[in-house]
Short mmCIF file of C-alpha atoms in Angstrom, two decimals:
data_model
loop_
_atom_site.label_atom_id
_atom_site.label_comp_id
_atom_site.label_asym_id
_atom_site.label_seq_id
_atom_site.Cartn_x
_atom_site.Cartn_y
_atom_site.Cartn_z
CA MET A 5 182.81 -28.49 26.80
CA THR A 6 183.07 -25.09 24.99
CA LYS A 7 179.79 -23.14 25.65
CA LYS A 8 178.72 -24.64 21.70
CA SER A 9 179.36 -28.10 22.28
CA LEU A 10 177.07 -28.34 25.28
CA LEU A 11 174.28 -25.97 23.75
CA LEU A 12 174.86 -28.93 19.69
CA ASN A 13 174.67 -31.67 22.36
CA THR A 14 172.35 -30.13 24.95
CA VAL A 15 169.82 -29.87 21.55
CA TYR A 16 170.67 -33.31 20.08
CA ASP A 17 169.79 -34.80 23.57
CA ARG A 18 166.70 -33.71 23.96
CA LEU A 19 165.78 -34.59 20.33
CA PHE A 20 166.23 -37.72 20.65
CA ALA A 21 164.06 -37.95 23.12
CA VAL A 22 161.58 -37.10 20.85
CA TYR A 23 162.29 -38.38 17.41
CA GLY A 24 164.54 -41.49 18.38
CA GLU A 25 167.42 -42.65 16.09
CA CYS A 26 165.50 -41.45 12.59
CA ARG A 27 166.18 -43.23 8.93
CA CYS A 28 166.70 -41.94 5.73
CA PRO A 29 163.08 -41.69 4.07
CA LEU A 30 164.61 -42.44 1.32
CA CYS A 31 163.45 -45.97 0.10
CA HIS A 32 166.76 -47.79 -1.56
CA GLU A 33 168.74 -50.74 -1.28
CA THR A 34 171.68 -50.30 -2.19
CA PRO A 35 174.93 -47.21 -1.91
CA PHE A 36 174.09 -46.74 -5.66
CA GLN A 37 170.40 -46.46 -5.39
CA LEU A 38 170.56 -44.17 -2.21
CA LEU A 39 172.73 -42.06 -4.35
CA ALA A 40 170.80 -41.74 -7.07
CA ALA A 41 167.20 -41.24 -4.70
CA VAL A 42 169.37 -38.06 -3.22
CA MET A 43 170.46 -36.19 -6.95
CA LEU A 44 166.54 -36.72 -7.12
CA SER A 45 165.25 -35.12 -4.23
CA ALA A 46 166.19 -31.65 -4.63
CA GLN A 47 163.40 -29.28 -4.66
CA CYS A 48 161.18 -32.31 -4.00
CA ARG A 49 159.70 -33.95 -0.63
CA ASP A 50 160.86 -37.37 -0.11
CA GLU A 51 157.54 -39.28 -1.23
CA ARG A 52 157.77 -38.45 -4.23
CA VAL A 53 160.81 -39.21 -4.68
CA ASN A 54 160.01 -43.13 -3.53
CA LEU A 55 157.11 -43.56 -5.91
CA VAL A 56 159.88 -42.29 -8.31
CA THR A 57 162.12 -44.07 -7.89
CA GLN A 58 160.26 -47.34 -7.66
CA GLU A 59 159.62 -47.18 -10.67
CA LEU A 60 162.88 -45.98 -12.19
CA PHE A 61 165.26 -48.93 -10.04
CA ALA A 62 163.11 -50.73 -11.28
CA LEU A 63 164.74 -50.52 -15.01
CA ALA A 64 167.95 -49.23 -13.59
CA PRO A 65 168.94 -50.78 -10.26
CA ASP A 66 172.44 -50.90 -10.23
CA ALA A 67 174.93 -48.41 -11.89
CA GLU A 68 175.30 -50.39 -14.68
CA ALA A 69 172.14 -51.14 -16.14
CA MET A 70 171.49 -46.84 -15.17
CA ALA A 71 174.65 -45.91 -17.55
CA ALA A 72 173.17 -48.43 -20.26
CA LEU A 73 169.82 -46.70 -19.80
CA PRO A 74 169.04 -43.59 -22.33
CA VAL A 75 168.96 -39.89 -20.34
CA GLU A 76 165.87 -39.77 -22.51
CA LYS A 77 163.69 -42.29 -20.58
CA ILE A 78 166.05 -41.08 -17.86
CA SER A 79 164.47 -38.26 -17.40
CA GLU A 80 160.38 -40.06 -19.24
CA ILE A 81 160.43 -42.01 -15.88
CA ILE A 82 161.22 -39.15 -13.04
CA ARG A 83 159.48 -36.25 -15.07
CA PRO A 84 157.21 -35.56 -11.73
CA LEU A 85 159.90 -34.93 -9.80
CA GLY A 86 160.70 -30.90 -11.47
CA LEU A 87 163.95 -30.67 -12.90
CA TYR A 88 163.14 -34.05 -14.28
CA ALA A 89 165.78 -32.25 -17.40
CA ALA A 90 169.10 -31.92 -15.65
CA LYS A 91 169.04 -34.39 -13.01
CA ALA A 92 168.60 -37.63 -15.92
CA ARG A 93 171.59 -35.33 -16.90
CA ASN A 94 173.37 -35.68 -13.18
CA LEU A 95 172.42 -39.76 -12.78
CA HIS A 96 173.57 -40.94 -16.24
CA CYS A 97 177.12 -39.32 -15.62
CA ALA A 98 176.71 -40.56 -12.10
CA ALA A 99 176.30 -43.57 -13.77
CA GLN A 100 178.95 -44.25 -15.97
CA ARG A 101 181.34 -42.31 -14.20
CA ILE A 102 180.62 -44.86 -11.53
CA VAL A 103 181.58 -47.77 -14.03
CA GLU A 104 184.48 -46.76 -15.44
CA VAL A 105 186.09 -44.84 -12.51
CA TYR A 106 184.82 -46.97 -9.01
CA HIS A 107 184.21 -50.27 -11.41
CA GLY A 108 180.41 -49.48 -9.93
CA LYS A 109 180.93 -49.66 -7.20
CA VAL A 110 179.77 -45.68 -4.63
CA PRO A 111 183.09 -44.76 -4.02
CA GLN A 112 182.63 -44.37 0.18
CA LYS A 113 185.56 -41.36 -0.10
CA MET A 114 184.09 -38.04 1.16
CA GLU A 115 186.78 -36.78 -1.92
CA ASP A 116 185.61 -39.68 -4.63
CA LEU A 117 181.45 -39.04 -3.78
CA VAL A 118 181.82 -34.89 -4.97
CA THR A 119 183.57 -35.60 -7.83
CA LEU A 120 179.80 -36.96 -9.15
CA ALA A 121 178.04 -34.71 -11.44
CA GLY A 122 174.29 -33.39 -8.61
CA ILE A 123 176.84 -34.74 -5.68
CA GLY A 124 177.70 -31.63 -3.84
CA ARG A 125 178.46 -32.26 0.37
CA LYS A 126 175.52 -32.70 1.70
CA SER A 127 174.30 -35.02 -0.80
CA ALA A 128 177.82 -36.72 -0.04
CA ASN A 129 177.49 -36.48 3.03
CA VAL A 130 173.94 -38.36 3.34
CA VAL A 131 175.37 -41.23 1.35
CA LEU A 132 177.62 -42.20 3.71
CA GLY A 133 176.09 -42.45 6.28
CA ASN A 134 173.66 -44.13 5.74
CA ALA A 135 174.28 -46.19 2.79
CA PHE A 136 177.56 -46.64 4.26
CA GLU A 137 178.19 -45.99 9.24
CA ILE A 138 180.70 -43.47 8.09
CA PRO A 139 180.41 -40.42 10.30
CA GLY A 140 178.70 -36.98 7.68
CA PHE A 141 176.98 -34.12 8.94
CA PRO A 142 174.39 -33.00 5.68
CA VAL A 143 173.13 -30.06 6.08
CA ASP A 144 169.96 -28.99 4.57
CA THR A 145 167.77 -25.81 4.25
CA HIS A 146 166.15 -27.11 7.46
CA VAL A 147 169.73 -27.69 9.53
CA ASN A 148 171.06 -24.62 8.70
CA ARG A 149 167.09 -22.89 9.65
CA VAL A 150 167.34 -24.85 12.94
CA LEU A 151 170.70 -23.75 13.73
CA ASN A 152 170.08 -20.72 13.36
CA ARG A 153 167.26 -19.78 15.53
CA LEU A 154 169.14 -21.69 18.15
CA GLY A 155 171.87 -19.09 17.67
CA ALA A 156 174.01 -22.28 17.83
CA VAL A 157 176.00 -21.51 14.68
CA ALA A 158 175.39 -17.62 13.27
CA THR A 159 176.37 -18.08 9.36
CA ASP A 160 174.40 -19.32 6.63
CA SER A 161 176.57 -21.74 4.97
CA PRO A 162 176.20 -25.50 4.81
CA GLU A 163 180.46 -25.65 4.39
CA ALA A 164 180.70 -23.48 7.77
CA ILE A 165 177.94 -25.39 9.82
CA GLU A 166 179.70 -28.53 9.12
CA LYS A 167 182.51 -27.66 10.35
CA ILE A 168 181.11 -26.37 14.03
CA VAL A 169 179.44 -29.79 14.16
CA ASP A 170 181.54 -31.93 12.95
CA ARG A 171 184.19 -30.03 15.64
CA GLU A 172 181.74 -29.99 18.74
CA VAL A 173 180.17 -33.36 17.99
CA ASP A 174 180.36 -36.87 18.74
CA PRO A 175 181.61 -38.21 14.68
CA ALA A 176 178.66 -40.65 16.56
CA ARG A 177 176.46 -38.20 16.35
CA TRP A 178 176.50 -36.52 12.79
CA THR A 179 174.46 -38.87 10.95
CA ASN A 180 171.31 -39.03 12.96
CA PHE A 181 171.85 -35.36 14.72
CA SER A 182 170.75 -33.77 10.74
CA HIS A 183 167.70 -36.57 10.22
CA LEU A 184 167.07 -34.95 13.70
CA LEU A 185 167.13 -31.50 12.84
CA ILE A 186 165.27 -32.06 9.55
CA GLN A 187 162.72 -33.95 11.17
CA HIS A 188 162.40 -31.06 14.06
CA GLY A 189 162.37 -28.50 11.36
CA ARG A 190 158.77 -30.14 9.36
CA HIS A 191 157.46 -31.15 11.84
CA THR A 192 158.20 -28.34 14.51
CA CYS A 193 160.60 -24.95 13.56
CA GLY A 194 158.37 -24.59 10.51
CA ALA A 195 160.27 -21.74 7.56
CA ARG A 196 157.14 -19.79 8.11
CA LYS A 197 155.54 -20.55 11.78
CA PRO A 198 157.81 -22.43 14.22
CA ASP A 199 155.75 -23.93 16.81
CA CYS A 200 156.87 -21.92 20.30
CA LYS A 201 154.97 -23.24 21.83
CA VAL A 202 154.73 -26.92 22.12
CA CYS A 203 159.06 -27.07 21.37
CA PRO A 204 161.12 -28.72 23.75
CA LEU A 205 164.23 -27.11 23.01
CA ALA A 206 162.33 -23.11 23.66
CA ASP A 207 163.91 -22.23 26.73
CA LEU A 208 167.98 -22.74 24.17
CA CYS A 209 166.79 -20.85 21.83
CA HIS A 210 167.68 -17.08 20.37
CA TYR A 211 164.90 -16.70 18.80
CA ARG A 212 162.06 -17.26 20.92
CA ARG A 213 163.58 -15.35 23.31
CA LYS A 214 164.40 -12.70 20.38
CA SER A 215 160.42 -12.26 19.27
CA ARG A 216 159.15 -12.23 22.88
#
């Protein structure tokens, strides 16, 4: 086991002791609904997304219904989320492609998911891990910040961070590891003022040592 692997797995174990097995906070009943919710969650709080998708999924619960819904109607419903015009177009285009190319089923491969409008590697990994239980490590701003502060990575590139974790951590841990880091970033290691005094990772943290 490399030093980096030891650090990352120790981080996982300590955060798991605090947060346990986490669930995706975006409300969904199907892979398509999760994909749609993930797309809408960009630069928006999960709680607000869940309020909006409740109305949206009542009208369009699957890819076929979403593809048939006018873009203007999608835009009207998701307006409270911000960036609603672009998100509405992407969601409509993604639904159309899922219907036309994948027979209404959300694909289960990274290379297929990233061909959908509005879906990058992070979103695709969320769908793979949470809808299909296919290992994936989504890298959002919380994951990026926490791992860089710890000194586990030294890059802001989500793709590079994903590769490091994929190399050093068992695939069975990838999805929950991302959830754990997000929870820690939200509750303890905040962007503006990390609460180092209560952090279970303080003795491992490069940022903590440097700021003393």
